[in-house]
Coordinates of C-alpha atoms and ligand atoms in Angstrom, one line a residue:
M1 CA 121.3 127.8 92.6
R2 CA 121.1 125.5 95.6
T3 CA 122.9 122.8 93.7
A4 CA 125.6 125.3 92.5
I5 CA 126.2 126.4 96.1
L6 CA 126.4 122.7 97.2
E7 CA 128.9 122.0 94.5
L8 CA 131.1 124.9 95.6
L9 CA 130.9 123.7 99.2
K10 CA 131.8 120.1 98.1
H11 CA 134.7 121.5 96.0
N12 CA 136.1 123.1 99.2
A13 CA 135.2 120.1 101.4
G14 CA 136.0 120.8 105.0
Q15 CA 137.3 124.3 104.2
Y16 CA 135.5 127.5 104.9
I17 CA 134.3 129.6 102.0
S18 CA 132.9 133.0 102.7
G19 CA 129.4 134.1 102.0
E20 CA 130.8 137.0 100.0
E21 CA 132.9 134.6 97.8
I22 CA 129.9 132.4 97.1
S23 CA 127.8 135.4 96.2
R24 CA 130.5 136.8 93.9
N25 CA 131.1 133.4 92.3
L26 CA 127.5 132.6 91.6
N27 CA 126.3 136.2 91.1
V28 CA 123.7 136.0 93.8
S29 CA 122.9 138.1 96.9
R30 CA 124.4 137.1 100.3
T31 CA 120.9 136.9 101.8
A32 CA 120.0 134.4 99.0
V33 CA 123.2 132.4 99.8
W34 CA 122.2 132.3 103.5
K35 CA 118.7 131.1 102.6
H36 CA 120.0 128.3 100.4
I37 CA 122.5 127.2 103.0
R38 CA 119.7 127.1 105.6
A39 CA 117.6 125.0 103.2
L40 CA 120.5 122.6 102.6
K41 CA 121.1 122.2 106.3
Q42 CA 117.4 121.4 106.8
S43 CA 117.6 118.8 104.1
G44 CA 120.4 117.0 106.0
Y45 CA 123.7 118.5 104.9
D46 CA 126.1 119.1 107.8
I47 CA 127.2 122.7 107.0
E48 CA 129.0 124.8 109.6
A49 CA 128.4 128.5 109.6
H50 CA 131.0 130.9 111.1
S51 CA 130.3 134.6 111.3
R52 CA 133.8 135.6 110.1
L53 CA 135.0 132.6 108.0
G54 CA 131.8 131.6 106.2
Y55 CA 130.5 128.2 105.4
A56 CA 132.1 124.7 105.4
L57 CA 130.6 121.4 104.5
R58 CA 131.6 119.1 107.3
Q59 CA 130.5 115.7 106.2
N60 CA 128.9 114.5 103.1
T61 CA 125.4 113.4 103.8
D62 CA 124.3 109.8 103.4
R63 CA 120.7 110.9 102.7
L64 CA 119.1 110.0 99.4
L65 CA 118.9 113.7 98.4
P66 CA 118.0 114.5 94.8
A67 CA 121.3 116.4 94.3
E68 CA 123.3 113.4 95.5
I69 CA 121.3 111.0 93.3
R70 CA 121.6 113.3 90.3
A71 CA 125.4 113.5 90.7
Q72 CA 125.7 109.7 90.2
L73 CA 122.7 109.0 87.9
T74 CA 123.6 107.2 84.7
S75 CA 120.1 106.2 83.6
A76 CA 118.5 108.3 80.8
V77 CA 114.9 108.0 81.8
L78 CA 114.6 106.5 85.3
G79 CA 115.3 109.1 88.0
Q80 CA 115.1 112.2 85.8
E81 CA 112.4 113.5 88.0
I82 CA 113.0 112.8 91.8
H83 CA 110.6 113.3 94.6
Y84 CA 112.3 113.0 98.0
F85 CA 110.7 112.7 101.4
S86 CA 112.3 112.5 104.8
E87 CA 109.2 110.7 105.8
V88 CA 106.1 109.6 103.8
D89 CA 103.3 107.1 104.4
S90 CA 104.3 105.0 101.4
T91 CA 106.4 105.9 98.4
N92 CA 104.1 103.7 96.3
N93 CA 101.1 105.9 97.4
E94 CA 103.0 109.1 96.5
A95 CA 104.1 107.6 93.2
K96 CA 100.5 106.6 92.3
K97 CA 99.3 110.2 93.0
L98 CA 102.0 111.6 90.8
A99 CA 101.3 109.1 88.1
A100 CA 97.6 109.9 88.1
N101 CA 98.5 113.6 87.8
G102 CA 100.5 112.8 84.6
C103 CA 104.1 112.8 85.9
P104 CA 106.6 111.6 83.2
E105 CA 107.7 108.0 82.9
G106 CA 110.7 107.3 85.1
T107 CA 109.7 109.6 87.9
I108 CA 110.9 108.2 91.2
V109 CA 109.9 108.7 94.8
V110 CA 112.3 108.0 97.6
A111 CA 112.0 108.4 101.3
E112 CA 114.2 108.0 104.3
T113 CA 111.4 106.3 106.2
Q114 CA 107.8 105.2 105.6
A115 CA 105.2 105.5 108.2
A116 CA 102.9 103.0 106.4
G117 CA 105.2 101.1 104.0
R118 CA 103.2 98.3 102.4
G119 CA 103.8 94.8 101.2
R120 CA 101.2 92.8 99.2
L121 CA 97.7 92.3 100.5
A122 CA 98.0 95.2 102.9
R123 CA 100.9 93.6 104.8
G124 CA 103.3 96.0 106.4
W125 CA 106.8 96.8 105.3
F126 CA 109.4 97.7 108.0
S127 CA 111.1 100.9 106.7
P128 CA 113.4 102.4 109.4
F129 CA 115.0 105.9 108.8
G130 CA 118.0 106.0 106.6
Q131 CA 118.7 102.3 106.8
G132 CA 117.2 101.2 103.5
I133 CA 116.2 102.3 100.1
W134 CA 112.4 102.8 100.0
L135 CA 111.9 103.5 96.4
S136 CA 109.0 103.7 93.8
V137 CA 109.4 104.0 90.1
V138 CA 106.6 105.1 87.7
L139 CA 106.5 103.4 84.3
R140 CA 104.1 103.8 81.4
P141 CA 104.7 100.6 79.6
P142 CA 103.4 100.1 76.1
F143 CA 102.1 96.6 76.8
G144 CA 98.7 95.4 78.1
P145 CA 97.6 94.8 81.7
M146 CA 98.1 91.0 81.3
D147 CA 101.8 91.7 81.2
A148 CA 102.0 93.9 84.3
A149 CA 102.7 91.0 86.7
K150 CA 106.0 90.4 84.8
C151 CA 107.2 93.9 85.8
T152 CA 107.9 92.4 89.3
L153 CA 110.2 89.8 87.7
M154 CA 111.8 92.5 85.6
A155 CA 112.4 94.6 88.7
A156 CA 113.8 91.7 90.6
I157 CA 116.4 91.2 87.9
G158 CA 117.3 94.9 87.9
V159 CA 117.7 95.0 91.7
N160 CA 119.6 91.7 91.8
R161 CA 122.1 92.8 89.2
A162 CA 122.6 96.1 91.0
I163 CA 123.3 94.3 94.2
G164 CA 125.8 92.4 92.2
V165 CA 127.6 95.7 91.5
N166 CA 128.3 95.8 95.2
R167 CA 128.8 92.1 95.3
A168 CA 131.6 92.4 92.8
I169 CA 133.3 95.0 95.0
N170 CA 132.8 92.7 98.0
A171 CA 133.7 89.5 96.2
V172 CA 135.6 88.3 99.2
T173 CA 132.6 88.3 101.5
G174 CA 130.7 86.5 98.7
V175 CA 127.2 87.8 99.3
D176 CA 125.1 85.6 97.1
C177 CA 121.6 86.8 96.6
G178 CA 119.0 85.1 94.5
I179 CA 115.5 85.8 93.4
K180 CA 112.6 84.0 95.0
W181 CA 109.3 83.9 93.0
P182 CA 107.6 86.3 92.6
N183 CA 108.9 89.3 94.5
D184 CA 111.7 88.7 96.9
I185 CA 115.5 88.8 96.8
L186 CA 117.0 86.5 99.5
W187 CA 120.4 86.2 101.1
N188 CA 120.9 83.0 103.1
N189 CA 117.2 82.3 102.9
R190 CA 116.4 85.7 104.4
K191 CA 114.6 88.5 102.7
V192 CA 116.8 91.5 101.8
V193 CA 114.5 93.0 99.1
G194 CA 110.7 93.0 98.6
I195 CA 108.9 94.3 95.5
L196 CA 105.4 95.6 95.2
T197 CA 104.0 96.3 91.7
E198 CA 100.8 98.2 91.4
M199 CA 99.0 99.5 88.3
S200 CA 96.2 101.5 87.0
A201 CA 94.7 100.1 83.8
E202 CA 91.8 100.0 81.4
I203 CA 90.6 96.7 79.9
D204 CA 93.4 96.7 77.3
V205 CA 95.8 99.5 78.2
I206 CA 98.0 100.3 81.1
N207 CA 97.8 103.9 82.4
Y208 CA 100.8 103.4 84.6
V209 CA 102.7 100.9 86.7
V210 CA 104.4 101.7 90.0
I211 CA 107.2 99.4 91.0
G212 CA 107.9 99.8 94.7
M213 CA 111.1 98.3 96.0
G214 CA 112.2 98.0 99.6
I215 CA 115.9 97.2 100.0
N216 CA 117.3 96.6 103.4
V217 CA 120.7 98.2 103.3
S218 CA 122.0 98.6 106.9
I219 CA 119.3 97.5 109.2
E220 CA 120.9 95.7 112.2
H221 CA 117.9 95.2 114.4
F222 CA 114.6 93.9 113.0
P223 CA 111.4 93.6 115.1
S224 CA 111.3 90.1 116.6
E225 CA 108.8 88.7 114.0
L226 CA 111.1 89.6 111.2
A227 CA 114.5 88.8 112.8
P228 CA 114.5 85.1 111.7
I229 CA 113.4 85.9 108.1
A230 CA 115.0 89.2 107.2
A231 CA 118.5 90.5 106.6
S232 CA 120.2 93.6 105.3
L233 CA 123.0 94.0 102.7
S234 CA 125.6 95.6 104.9
V235 CA 125.2 92.9 107.5
A236 CA 125.5 90.3 104.7
T237 CA 128.6 91.9 103.3
G238 CA 130.1 93.0 106.6
R239 CA 130.7 96.4 105.0
S240 CA 128.9 99.7 104.7
I241 CA 127.2 100.2 101.4
S242 CA 126.5 103.6 99.8
R243 CA 122.7 103.9 99.4
V244 CA 123.1 106.5 96.7
K245 CA 125.4 104.3 94.7
L246 CA 123.2 101.3 95.0
L247 CA 120.1 103.3 94.2
T248 CA 121.6 104.7 91.0
A249 CA 122.8 101.2 90.0
I250 CA 119.3 99.9 90.5
L251 CA 117.9 102.6 88.2
A252 CA 120.5 101.9 85.6
E253 CA 120.0 98.1 85.7
L254 CA 116.2 98.4 85.7
E255 CA 116.3 100.8 82.8
N256 CA 118.4 98.2 80.8
V257 CA 116.0 95.4 81.5
Y258 CA 113.0 97.6 80.7
K259 CA 114.6 98.7 77.4
L260 CA 115.1 95.1 76.5
V261 CA 111.4 94.3 77.3
K262 CA 110.3 97.2 75.1
K263 CA 112.5 96.0 72.3
S264 CA 112.1 92.2 72.4
G265 CA 109.2 91.4 74.7
F266 CA 109.5 89.5 78.0
A267 CA 111.1 86.3 76.6
P268 CA 114.8 87.4 77.3
V269 CA 113.8 88.7 80.7
L270 CA 112.1 85.4 81.6
A271 CA 115.2 83.6 80.4
A272 CA 117.4 85.8 82.6
W273 CA 115.1 85.3 85.5
R274 CA 115.3 81.5 85.2
K275 CA 119.1 81.8 85.6
E276 CA 119.0 84.2 88.6
S277 CA 116.2 82.5 90.4
I278 CA 116.8 80.3 93.5
T279 CA 113.2 79.0 93.3
L280 CA 113.5 76.7 90.3
G281 CA 114.4 73.1 91.0
R282 CA 113.5 73.4 94.6
Q283 CA 110.9 71.9 96.9
V284 CA 108.4 74.6 97.6
D285 CA 105.3 75.2 99.8
V286 CA 102.8 77.4 98.0
R287 CA 100.3 79.4 99.8
G288 CA 97.9 80.7 97.1
F289 CA 95.2 83.1 97.9
D290 CA 92.6 80.2 97.9
R291 CA 94.7 77.0 98.3
S292 CA 98.0 75.6 99.6
F293 CA 100.1 72.8 98.3
S294 CA 103.7 71.6 98.0
G295 CA 105.8 70.4 95.1
V296 CA 108.8 71.1 93.0
A297 CA 109.1 74.4 91.2
I298 CA 110.0 73.4 87.7
D299 CA 109.7 76.6 85.6
I300 CA 107.9 79.8 84.9
D301 CA 105.6 80.1 81.9
A302 CA 105.3 82.9 79.4
D303 CA 103.0 84.8 81.7
G304 CA 105.5 84.6 84.6
A305 CA 103.4 82.1 86.4
L306 CA 105.2 79.5 88.5
L307 CA 104.8 75.9 87.5
V308 CA 104.9 73.5 90.4
K309 CA 105.0 69.7 89.9
T310 CA 102.9 67.9 92.5
P311 CA 101.8 64.3 92.7
Q312 CA 98.5 65.4 91.2
G313 CA 100.1 67.1 88.2
I314 CA 101.5 70.5 87.3
E315 CA 100.0 73.4 89.2
R316 CA 100.2 76.9 87.7
V317 CA 100.6 79.7 90.3
L318 CA 99.9 83.2 89.2
A319 CA 99.9 84.9 92.6
G320 CA 100.7 83.8 96.1
D321 CA 103.5 83.1 98.6
V322 CA 106.2 80.5 98.1
S323 CA 108.5 79.2 100.8
I324 CA 111.5 77.2 99.8
S325 CA 112.2 74.1 101.8
P326 CA 115.7 74.0 103.1
V327 CA 118.0 71.8 101.1
V328 CA 118.3 68.4 102.7
F329 CA 121.8 66.8 102.4
R330 CA 121.7 63.1 102.3
Ligands
LIG1 C1 106.7 92.7 99.7 O1 105.5 92.2 100.1 O2 107.7 92.1 99.9 C2 106.7 94.0 99.0 C3 107.5 95.1 99.8 C4 107.6 96.4 99.1 C5 108.1 97.5 99.9 C6 108.4 98.7 99.1 S1 109.2 99.9 100.0 C7 108.9 101.1 98.8 C8 107.5 100.9 98.3 N1 106.5 101.6 99.1 C9 105.7 100.8 99.8 O3 104.8 101.1 100.6 N2 106.0 99.5 99.5 C10 107.1 99.4 98.6 P1 105.2 90.8 100.6 O4 105.7 89.7 99.8 O5 103.7 90.8 100.9 O6 106.0 90.7 102.0 C11 105.6 91.4 103.1 C12 106.1 90.7 104.3 O7 107.5 90.8 104.4 C13 105.6 91.2 105.7 O8 104.4 90.6 106.0 C14 106.7 90.8 106.6 O9 106.6 89.4 107.0 C15 108.0 90.9 105.7 N3 108.7 92.2 105.9 C16 108.2 93.4 106.3 N4 109.2 94.3 106.3 C17 110.3 93.7 105.9 C18 111.7 94.1 105.7 N5 112.1 95.4 105.9 N6 112.6 93.1 105.3 C19 112.2 91.9 105.1 N7 111.0 91.4 105.3 C20 110.0 92.3 105.7

């Protein structure tokens, strides 16, 4: 009913429509109409109420409200169940709870802000209100735990392609993002997206995977420690970007890549990743969890591990941080 009322208001955008007309149209009491309008206002819609004229939707919201997402959703599985929070500790934590309680594959959790957004290894993730997409997706993949790390690469492709949707529109500004192994999308060597994949598994079967994605959409001011290393898409493009449009594009692209993985395994995804990566062929500094070294990133292997050529031989990196040395022009 709430969605139907919202649709009516949108249809009459800016114009008043009386409570009586809404109640007649939708066959619902005027008190119920009033209650739904109040709930819509609480969830962020700018609705004006006039005692004589009725209700008018002043401005469409830029919140990531489920009704807004559903209206643009093209994916068949991802985003069919949406959990929306104005504020939450971490969308990944919420998604893990839902997954443990048996929510369907494709369930998503989105929030306007996270009080305790997380990166890998308990690092923090800066998630200011309304200026990014703080999103987690629950998957129940048919493959084993050994393959889970490749979900990060899969998600990076999905997000990078979706950013490309906006990039195509903004071709003039030429925002050129690339994937940095294993979980970042960079613009101008600054991080615009971070991905955190977590899973619950038995020895040989995955219960669920939660892919958390943090996409900086319109952040203009980062805390000083992030300012030199982070950026946001609207600053990169010089234009405002619809978060709902980008979010639904991410779900659609991620669903496509995931379908491909389920049909043909990871090989095509790894091939696509090689093309869209900005890591391969570059001089990198690797900070593994137990050692650090430098070399040239030459490839990823079938497990998604990064292969780095060093004077001592080829190192295989399954997890860690990589920084790419600036290109030196001679
Ligand atoms: C990541 O970790 O890049 C994974 C970030 C995943 C965030 C999403 S948001 C939705 C979901 N819910 C969560 O709680 N998390 C996921 P890592 O590679 O460890 O990078 C973390 C580092 O990135 C931090 O230590 C900072 O240096 C930097 N950082 C923090 N916030 C940032 C931001 N908004 N933009 C760019 N860099 C940031």
